[in-house]
C-alpha positions as a Markdown table, in Angstrom:
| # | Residue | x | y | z |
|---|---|---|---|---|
| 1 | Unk | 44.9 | 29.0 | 50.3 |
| 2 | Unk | 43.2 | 28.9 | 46.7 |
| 3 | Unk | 39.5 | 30.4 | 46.9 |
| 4 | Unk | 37.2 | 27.8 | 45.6 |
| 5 | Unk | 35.9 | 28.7 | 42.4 |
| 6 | Unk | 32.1 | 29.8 | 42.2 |
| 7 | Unk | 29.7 | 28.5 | 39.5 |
| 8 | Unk | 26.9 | 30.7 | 38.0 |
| 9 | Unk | 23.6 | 29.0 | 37.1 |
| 10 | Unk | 23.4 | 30.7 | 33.7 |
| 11 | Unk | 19.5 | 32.6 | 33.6 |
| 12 | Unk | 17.0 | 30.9 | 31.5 |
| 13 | Unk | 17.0 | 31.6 | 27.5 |
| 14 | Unk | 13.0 | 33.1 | 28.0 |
| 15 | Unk | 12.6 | 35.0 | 30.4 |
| 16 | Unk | 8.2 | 34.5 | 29.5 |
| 17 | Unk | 6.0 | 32.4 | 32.0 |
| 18 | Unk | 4.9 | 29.1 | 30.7 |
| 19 | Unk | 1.3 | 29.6 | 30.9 |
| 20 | Unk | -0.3 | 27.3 | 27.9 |
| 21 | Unk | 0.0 | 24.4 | 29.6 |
| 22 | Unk | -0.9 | 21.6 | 26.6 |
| 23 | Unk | 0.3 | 18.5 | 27.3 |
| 24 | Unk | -0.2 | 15.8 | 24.4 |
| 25 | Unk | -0.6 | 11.8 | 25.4 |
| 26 | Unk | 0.8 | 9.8 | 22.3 |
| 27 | Unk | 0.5 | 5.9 | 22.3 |
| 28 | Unk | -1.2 | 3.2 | 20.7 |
| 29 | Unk | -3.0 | -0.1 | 21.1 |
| 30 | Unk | -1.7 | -3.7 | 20.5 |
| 31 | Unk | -0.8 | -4.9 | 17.4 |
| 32 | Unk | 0.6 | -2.1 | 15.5 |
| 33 | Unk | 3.5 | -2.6 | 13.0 |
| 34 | Unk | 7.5 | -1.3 | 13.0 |
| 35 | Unk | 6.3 | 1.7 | 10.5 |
| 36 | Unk | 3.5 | 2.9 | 13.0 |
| 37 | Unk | 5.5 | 2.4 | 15.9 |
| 38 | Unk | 8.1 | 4.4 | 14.1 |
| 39 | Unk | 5.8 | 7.1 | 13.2 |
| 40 | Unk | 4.7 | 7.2 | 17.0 |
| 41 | Unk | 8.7 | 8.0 | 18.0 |
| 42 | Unk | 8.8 | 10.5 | 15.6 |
| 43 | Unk | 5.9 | 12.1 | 16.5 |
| 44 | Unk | 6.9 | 12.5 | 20.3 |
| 45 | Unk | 10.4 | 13.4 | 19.4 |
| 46 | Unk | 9.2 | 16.6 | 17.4 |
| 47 | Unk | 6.7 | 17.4 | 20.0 |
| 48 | Unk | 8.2 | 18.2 | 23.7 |
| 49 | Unk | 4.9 | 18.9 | 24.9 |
| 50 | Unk | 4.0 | 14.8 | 24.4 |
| 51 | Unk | 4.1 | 12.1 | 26.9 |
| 52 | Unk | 4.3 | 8.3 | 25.8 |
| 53 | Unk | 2.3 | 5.6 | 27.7 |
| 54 | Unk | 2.3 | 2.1 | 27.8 |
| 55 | Unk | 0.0 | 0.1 | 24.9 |
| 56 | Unk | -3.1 | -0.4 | 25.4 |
| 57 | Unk | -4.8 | -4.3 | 25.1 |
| 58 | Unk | -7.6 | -4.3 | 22.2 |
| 59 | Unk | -10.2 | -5.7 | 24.4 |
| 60 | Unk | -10.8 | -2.3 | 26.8 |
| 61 | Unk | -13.0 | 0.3 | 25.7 |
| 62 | Unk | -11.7 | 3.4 | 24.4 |
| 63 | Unk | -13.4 | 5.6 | 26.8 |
| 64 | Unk | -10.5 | 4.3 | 29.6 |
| 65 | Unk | -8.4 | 6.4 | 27.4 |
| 66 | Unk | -9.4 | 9.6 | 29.3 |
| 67 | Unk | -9.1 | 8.0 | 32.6 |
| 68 | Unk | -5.4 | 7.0 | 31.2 |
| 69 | Unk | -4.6 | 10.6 | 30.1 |
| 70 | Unk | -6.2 | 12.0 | 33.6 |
| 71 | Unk | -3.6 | 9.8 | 35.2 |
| 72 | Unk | -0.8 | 11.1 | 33.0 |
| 73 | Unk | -2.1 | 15.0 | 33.6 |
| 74 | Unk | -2.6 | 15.2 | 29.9 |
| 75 | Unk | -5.4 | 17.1 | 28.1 |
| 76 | Unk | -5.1 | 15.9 | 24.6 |
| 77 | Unk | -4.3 | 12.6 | 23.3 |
| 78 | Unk | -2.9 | 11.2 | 19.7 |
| 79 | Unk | -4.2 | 7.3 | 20.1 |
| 80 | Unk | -3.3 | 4.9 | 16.8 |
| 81 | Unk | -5.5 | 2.1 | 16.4 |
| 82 | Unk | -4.2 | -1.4 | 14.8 |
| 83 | Unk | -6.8 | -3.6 | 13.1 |
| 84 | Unk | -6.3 | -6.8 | 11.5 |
| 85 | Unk | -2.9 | -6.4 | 11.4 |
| 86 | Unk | -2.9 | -3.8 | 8.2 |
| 87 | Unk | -5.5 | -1.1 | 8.8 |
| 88 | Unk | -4.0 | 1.9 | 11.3 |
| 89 | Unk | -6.9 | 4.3 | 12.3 |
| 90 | Unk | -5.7 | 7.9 | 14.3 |
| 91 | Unk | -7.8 | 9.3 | 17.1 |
| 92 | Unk | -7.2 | 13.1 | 18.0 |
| 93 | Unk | -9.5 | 13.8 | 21.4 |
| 94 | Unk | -9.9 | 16.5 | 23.5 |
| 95 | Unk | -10.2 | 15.4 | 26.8 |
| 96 | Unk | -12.1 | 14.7 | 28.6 |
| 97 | Unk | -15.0 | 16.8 | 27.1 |
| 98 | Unk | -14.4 | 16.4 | 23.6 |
| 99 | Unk | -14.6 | 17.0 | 20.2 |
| 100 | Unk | -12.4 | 14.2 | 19.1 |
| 101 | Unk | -11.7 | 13.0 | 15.8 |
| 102 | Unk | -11.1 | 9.3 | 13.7 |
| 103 | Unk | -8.9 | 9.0 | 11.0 |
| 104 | Unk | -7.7 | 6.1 | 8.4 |
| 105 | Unk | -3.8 | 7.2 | 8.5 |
| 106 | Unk | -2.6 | 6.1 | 4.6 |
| 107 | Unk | 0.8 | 6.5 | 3.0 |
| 108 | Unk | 3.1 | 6.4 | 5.9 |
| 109 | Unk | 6.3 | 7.6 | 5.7 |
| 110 | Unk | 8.6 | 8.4 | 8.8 |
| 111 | Unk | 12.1 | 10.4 | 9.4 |
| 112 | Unk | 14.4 | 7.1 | 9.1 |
| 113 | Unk | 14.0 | 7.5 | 5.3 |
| 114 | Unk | 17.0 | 8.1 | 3.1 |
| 115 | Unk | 14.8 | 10.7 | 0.8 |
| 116 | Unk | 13.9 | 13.5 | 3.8 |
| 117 | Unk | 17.0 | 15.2 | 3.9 |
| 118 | Unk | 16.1 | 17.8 | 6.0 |
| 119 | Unk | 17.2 | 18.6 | 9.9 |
| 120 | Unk | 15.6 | 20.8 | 12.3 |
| 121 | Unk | 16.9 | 21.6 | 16.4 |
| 122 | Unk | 14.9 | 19.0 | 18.7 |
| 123 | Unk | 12.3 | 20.9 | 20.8 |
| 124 | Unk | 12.1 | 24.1 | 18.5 |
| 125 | Unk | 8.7 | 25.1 | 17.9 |
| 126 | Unk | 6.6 | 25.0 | 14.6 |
| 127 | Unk | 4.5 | 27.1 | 12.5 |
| 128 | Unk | 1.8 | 25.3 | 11.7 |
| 129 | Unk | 0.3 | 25.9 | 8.1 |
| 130 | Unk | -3.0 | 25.0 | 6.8 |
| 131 | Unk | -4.9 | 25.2 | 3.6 |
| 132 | Unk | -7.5 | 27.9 | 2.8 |
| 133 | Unk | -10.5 | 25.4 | 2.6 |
| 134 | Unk | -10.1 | 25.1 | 6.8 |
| 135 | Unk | -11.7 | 28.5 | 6.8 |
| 136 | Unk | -14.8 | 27.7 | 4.6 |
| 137 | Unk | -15.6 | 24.3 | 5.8 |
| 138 | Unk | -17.0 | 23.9 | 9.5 |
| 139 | Unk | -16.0 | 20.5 | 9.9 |
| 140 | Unk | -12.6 | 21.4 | 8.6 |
| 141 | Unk | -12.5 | 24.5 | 11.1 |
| 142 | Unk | -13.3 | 22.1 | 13.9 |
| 143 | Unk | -10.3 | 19.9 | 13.0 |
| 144 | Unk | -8.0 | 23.0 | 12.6 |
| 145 | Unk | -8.3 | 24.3 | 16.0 |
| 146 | Unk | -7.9 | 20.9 | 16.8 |
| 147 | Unk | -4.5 | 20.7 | 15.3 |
| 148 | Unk | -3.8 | 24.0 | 16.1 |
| 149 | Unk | -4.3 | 22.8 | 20.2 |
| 150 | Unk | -2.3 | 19.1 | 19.8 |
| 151 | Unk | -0.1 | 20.0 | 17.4 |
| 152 | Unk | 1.1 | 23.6 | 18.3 |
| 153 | Unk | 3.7 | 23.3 | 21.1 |
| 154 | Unk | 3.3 | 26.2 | 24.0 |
| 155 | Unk | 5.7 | 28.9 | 24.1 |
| 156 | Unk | 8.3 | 29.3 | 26.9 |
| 157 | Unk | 7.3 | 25.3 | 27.5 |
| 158 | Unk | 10.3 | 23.8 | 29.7 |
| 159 | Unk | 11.4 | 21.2 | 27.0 |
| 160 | Unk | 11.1 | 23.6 | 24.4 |
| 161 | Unk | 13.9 | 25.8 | 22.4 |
| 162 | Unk | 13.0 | 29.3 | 21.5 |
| 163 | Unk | 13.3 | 28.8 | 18.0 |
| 164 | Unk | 11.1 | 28.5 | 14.6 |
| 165 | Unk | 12.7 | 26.8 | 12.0 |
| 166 | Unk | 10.1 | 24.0 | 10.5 |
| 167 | Unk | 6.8 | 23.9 | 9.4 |
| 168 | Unk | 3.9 | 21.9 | 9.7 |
| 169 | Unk | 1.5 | 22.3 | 6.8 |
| 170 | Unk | -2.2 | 20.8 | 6.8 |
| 171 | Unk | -3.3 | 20.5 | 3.1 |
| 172 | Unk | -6.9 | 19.1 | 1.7 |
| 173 | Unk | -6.7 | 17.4 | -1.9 |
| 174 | Unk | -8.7 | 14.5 | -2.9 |
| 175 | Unk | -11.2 | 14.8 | 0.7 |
| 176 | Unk | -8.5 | 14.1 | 2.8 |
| 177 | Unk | -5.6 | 15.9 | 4.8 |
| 178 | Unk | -1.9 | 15.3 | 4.1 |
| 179 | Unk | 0.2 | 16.2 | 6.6 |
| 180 | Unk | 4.5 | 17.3 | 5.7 |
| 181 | Unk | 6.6 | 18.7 | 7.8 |
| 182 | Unk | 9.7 | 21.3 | 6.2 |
| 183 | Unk | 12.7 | 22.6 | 7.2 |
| 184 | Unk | 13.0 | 26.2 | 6.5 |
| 185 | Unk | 16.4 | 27.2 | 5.5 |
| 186 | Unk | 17.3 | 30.6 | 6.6 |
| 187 | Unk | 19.8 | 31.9 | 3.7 |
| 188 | Unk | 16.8 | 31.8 | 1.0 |
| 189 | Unk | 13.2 | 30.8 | 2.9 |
| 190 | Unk | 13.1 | 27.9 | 1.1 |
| 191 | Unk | 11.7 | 24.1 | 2.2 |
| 192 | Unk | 13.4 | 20.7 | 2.7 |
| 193 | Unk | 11.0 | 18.2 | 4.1 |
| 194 | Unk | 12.3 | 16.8 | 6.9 |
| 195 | Unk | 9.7 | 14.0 | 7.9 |
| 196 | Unk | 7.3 | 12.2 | 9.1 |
| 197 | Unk | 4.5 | 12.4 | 6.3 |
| 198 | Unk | 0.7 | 10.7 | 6.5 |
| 199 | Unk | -2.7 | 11.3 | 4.9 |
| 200 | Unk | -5.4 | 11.2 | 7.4 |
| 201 | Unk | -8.8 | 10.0 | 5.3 |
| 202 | Unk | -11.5 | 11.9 | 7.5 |
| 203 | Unk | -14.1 | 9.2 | 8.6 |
| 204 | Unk | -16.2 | 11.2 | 12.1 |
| 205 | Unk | -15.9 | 13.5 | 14.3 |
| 206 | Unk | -17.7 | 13.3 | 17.7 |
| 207 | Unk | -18.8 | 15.6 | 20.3 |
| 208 | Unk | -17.5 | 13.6 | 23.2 |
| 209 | Unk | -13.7 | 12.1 | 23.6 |
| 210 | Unk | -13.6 | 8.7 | 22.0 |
| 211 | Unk | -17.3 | 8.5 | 21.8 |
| 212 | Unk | -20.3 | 10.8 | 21.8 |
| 213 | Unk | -22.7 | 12.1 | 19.1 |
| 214 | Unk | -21.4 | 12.0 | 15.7 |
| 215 | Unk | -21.2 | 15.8 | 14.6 |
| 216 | Unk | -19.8 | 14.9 | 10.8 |
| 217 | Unk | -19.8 | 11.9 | 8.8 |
| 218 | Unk | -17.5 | 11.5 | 5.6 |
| 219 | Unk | -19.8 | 10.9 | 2.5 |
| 220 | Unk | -16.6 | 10.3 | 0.2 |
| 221 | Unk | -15.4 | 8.1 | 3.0 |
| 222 | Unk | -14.6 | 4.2 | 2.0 |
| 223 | Unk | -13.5 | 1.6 | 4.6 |
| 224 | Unk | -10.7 | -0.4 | 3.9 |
| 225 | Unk | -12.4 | -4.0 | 3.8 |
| 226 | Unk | -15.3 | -2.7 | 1.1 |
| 227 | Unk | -11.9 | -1.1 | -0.7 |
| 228 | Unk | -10.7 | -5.0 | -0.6 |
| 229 | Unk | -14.0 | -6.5 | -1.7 |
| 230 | Unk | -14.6 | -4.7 | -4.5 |
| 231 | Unk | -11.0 | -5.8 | -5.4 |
| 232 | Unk | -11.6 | -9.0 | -5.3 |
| 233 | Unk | -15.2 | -8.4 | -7.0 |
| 234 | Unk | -13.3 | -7.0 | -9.8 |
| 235 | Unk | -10.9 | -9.7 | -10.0 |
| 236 | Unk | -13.4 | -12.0 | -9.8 |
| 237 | Unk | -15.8 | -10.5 | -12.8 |
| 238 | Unk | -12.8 | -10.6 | -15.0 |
| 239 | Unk | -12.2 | -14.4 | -14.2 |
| 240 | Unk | -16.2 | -14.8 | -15.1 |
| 241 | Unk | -15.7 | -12.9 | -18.0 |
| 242 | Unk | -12.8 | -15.2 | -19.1 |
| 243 | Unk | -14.4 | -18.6 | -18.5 |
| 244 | Unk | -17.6 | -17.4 | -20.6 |
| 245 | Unk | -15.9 | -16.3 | -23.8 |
| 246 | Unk | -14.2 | -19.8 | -23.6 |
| 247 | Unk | -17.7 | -21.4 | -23.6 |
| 248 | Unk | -19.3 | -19.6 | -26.0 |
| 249 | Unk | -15.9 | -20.9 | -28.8 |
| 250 | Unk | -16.6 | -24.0 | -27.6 |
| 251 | Unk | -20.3 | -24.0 | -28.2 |
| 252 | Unk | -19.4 | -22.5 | -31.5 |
| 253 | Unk | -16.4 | -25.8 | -32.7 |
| 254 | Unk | -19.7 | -28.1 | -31.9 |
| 255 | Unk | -22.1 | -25.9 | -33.6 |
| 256 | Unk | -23.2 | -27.0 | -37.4 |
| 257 | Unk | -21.2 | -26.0 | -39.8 |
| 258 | Unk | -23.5 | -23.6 | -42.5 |
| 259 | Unk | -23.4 | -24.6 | -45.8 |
| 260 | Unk | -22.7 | -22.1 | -48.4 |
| 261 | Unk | -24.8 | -22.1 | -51.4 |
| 262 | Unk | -22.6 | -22.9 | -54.3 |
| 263 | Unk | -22.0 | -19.6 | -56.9 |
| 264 | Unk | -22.3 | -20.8 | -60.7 |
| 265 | Unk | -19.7 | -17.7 | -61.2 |
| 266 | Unk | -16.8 | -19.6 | -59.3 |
| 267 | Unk | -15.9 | -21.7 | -62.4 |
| 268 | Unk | -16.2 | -19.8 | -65.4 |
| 269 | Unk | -12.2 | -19.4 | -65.3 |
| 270 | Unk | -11.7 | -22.9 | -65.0 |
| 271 | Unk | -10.2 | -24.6 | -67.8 |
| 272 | Unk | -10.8 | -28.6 | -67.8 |
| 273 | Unk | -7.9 | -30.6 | -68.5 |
| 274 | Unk | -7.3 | -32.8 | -71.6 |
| 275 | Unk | -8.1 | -36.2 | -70.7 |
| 276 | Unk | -6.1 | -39.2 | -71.3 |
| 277 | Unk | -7.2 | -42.4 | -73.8 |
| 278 | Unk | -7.7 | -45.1 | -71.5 |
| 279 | Unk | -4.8 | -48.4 | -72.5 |
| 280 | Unk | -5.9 | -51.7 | -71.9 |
| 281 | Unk | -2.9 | -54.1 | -71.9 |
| 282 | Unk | -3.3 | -57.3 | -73.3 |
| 283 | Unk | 0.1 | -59.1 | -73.1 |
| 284 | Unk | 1.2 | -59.9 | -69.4 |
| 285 | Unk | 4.8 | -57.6 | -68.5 |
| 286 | Unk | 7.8 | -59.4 | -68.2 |
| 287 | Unk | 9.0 | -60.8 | -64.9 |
| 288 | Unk | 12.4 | -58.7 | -63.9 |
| 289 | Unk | 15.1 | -61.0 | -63.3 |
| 290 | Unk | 15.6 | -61.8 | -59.3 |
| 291 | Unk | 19.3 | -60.4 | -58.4 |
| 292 | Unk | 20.2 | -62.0 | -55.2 |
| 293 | Unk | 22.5 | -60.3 | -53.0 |
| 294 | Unk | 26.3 | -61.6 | -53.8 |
| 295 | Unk | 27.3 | -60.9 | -49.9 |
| 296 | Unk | 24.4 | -62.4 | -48.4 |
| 297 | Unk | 24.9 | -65.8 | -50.3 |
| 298 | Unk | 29.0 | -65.6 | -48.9 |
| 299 | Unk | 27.4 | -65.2 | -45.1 |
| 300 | Unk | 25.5 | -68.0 | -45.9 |
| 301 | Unk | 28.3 | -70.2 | -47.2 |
| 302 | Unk | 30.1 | -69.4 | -44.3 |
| 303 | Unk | 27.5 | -70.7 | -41.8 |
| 304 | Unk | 27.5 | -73.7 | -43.2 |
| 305 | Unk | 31.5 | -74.5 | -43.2 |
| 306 | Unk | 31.1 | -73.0 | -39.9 |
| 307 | Unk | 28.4 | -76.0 | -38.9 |
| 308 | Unk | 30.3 | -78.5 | -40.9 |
| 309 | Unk | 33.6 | -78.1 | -38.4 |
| 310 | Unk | 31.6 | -78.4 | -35.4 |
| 311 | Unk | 30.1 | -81.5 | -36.6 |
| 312 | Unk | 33.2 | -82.8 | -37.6 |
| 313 | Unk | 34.7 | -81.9 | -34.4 |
């Protein structure tokens, strides 16, 4: 008889305790487009330490958000927000005690794209980079910790891979925060972006989750409808501005003409011309002779016969 053959359960690749125990609730509300709904899947596919719920109707309050990640054991939460069918706004919360964060997400561009030709191993974890001017700033120190804590996935997590091989850099230029995400190649250190990318346009930070007292406000911060009215303000001035210069040339055609004085120095070069002796004539012109047209009078000649037949006929 042939022994059956025995099966190892191969050990574990850490051996470490999984002791961070993040765990990241990414959805959104009703109403988002196919690019945010893209971004969404991206997001949770680079991050194993994310959970996906279903979305959420516009009409509830935000605050059943940390009643929703309760449920789903989670203690951070990525939430996008859909208005008006254009506008996508970010919420990063700490829950359920806070701080949490809105953003105006702009420039959205997710892995699908032909031009991010980089590749990284699903679950591996990231570094995360950030730009010197989170350490000067206190609002921007809050929001890196922040990042650090939804972004950052835990070491030995279950879904994860014990490997670093992308990056996730924070930089601030022009008051907001653009967020890339690299491949790092091993033979020379160097980057190929890999994908998704966003700007996040600061707007307020709270001290509660998805509510609370407002701890910063963005002075250089401007909403997307007043970024559309004074579009169409513009647009409008320029129409205005059109429509008067056409008035003012037509009150200028019916204006009186002004008369220039006449300048005695204009005909000095002038030479008259000789005139000519005026002829009276005394004897009436001859009458020119009245040539008749030969091949009219043979037409007419031949209407006649012509009549003369039918007559006789």
């Amino acid at each position: 008889s042939v022994p059956p053959q025995e099966y190892s359960i191969p050990p574990p690749v850490s051996q470490g305790k999984w002791k961070n125990k993040e765990r990241v609730l990414i959805f959104s509300s009703r109403g988002i487009n196919f690019r945010t709904r893209h971004l969404m899947q991206d997001l949770r596919t680079l991050m194993p330490h994310s959970k996906a719920d279903t979305k959420m109707d516009r009409k509830d309050q935000l605050f059943v958000i940390n009643e929703v990640c309760e449920m789903k054991n989670c203690n951070k939460c990525i939430f996008f927000e859909a208005k008006k069918k254009q506008d996508l706004y970010m919420w990063l919360s700490n829950t359920p005690q806070g701080p949490s964060a809105k953003f105006l997400v702009q420039n959205v561009h997710t892995l699908a794209e032909l031009k991010m030709t980089g590749n990284c191993l699903r679950g591996s974890r990231p570094l995360l980079s950030f730009d010197p001017i989170f350490d000067r700033e206190p609002h921007y120190a809050l929001l890196k910790e922040l990042f650090i804590q939804v972004f950052g996935t835990p070491q030995y997590h279950p879904k994860s891979q014990p490997f670093v091989d992308h990056v996730f850099t924070f930089t601030v230029t022009d008051e907001r925060i653009w967020f890339r995400n690299y491949q790092i190649i091993e033979e020379d250190a160097s980057l190929v972006e890999i994908g998704p990318r966003f700007v996040l346009n600061l707007i307020k930070i709270f001290q509660g989750s998805f509510g609370g007292p407002t701890l910063y406000e963005n002075p250089h911060y401007q909403s997307p409808n007043m970024h559309r009215r004074l579009i169409r303000l513009s647009v409008a001035a320029k129409f205005r501005e059109k429509q008067q210069v056409k008035e003012v040339q037509k009150i200028k055609k019916k204006g009186t003409k002004v008369l220039v004085e006449e300048d005695p120095t204009e005909v000095v070069f002038e030479t008259p011309a000789e005139e000519k002796p005026v002829e009276i004539q005394l004897v009436k012109p001859e009458s020119k002779p009245i040539v008749k047209d030969k091949k009219k009078l043979r037409k007419i000649q031949r209407k006649k016969q012509k009549k003369l037949f039918r007559t006789e006929g």
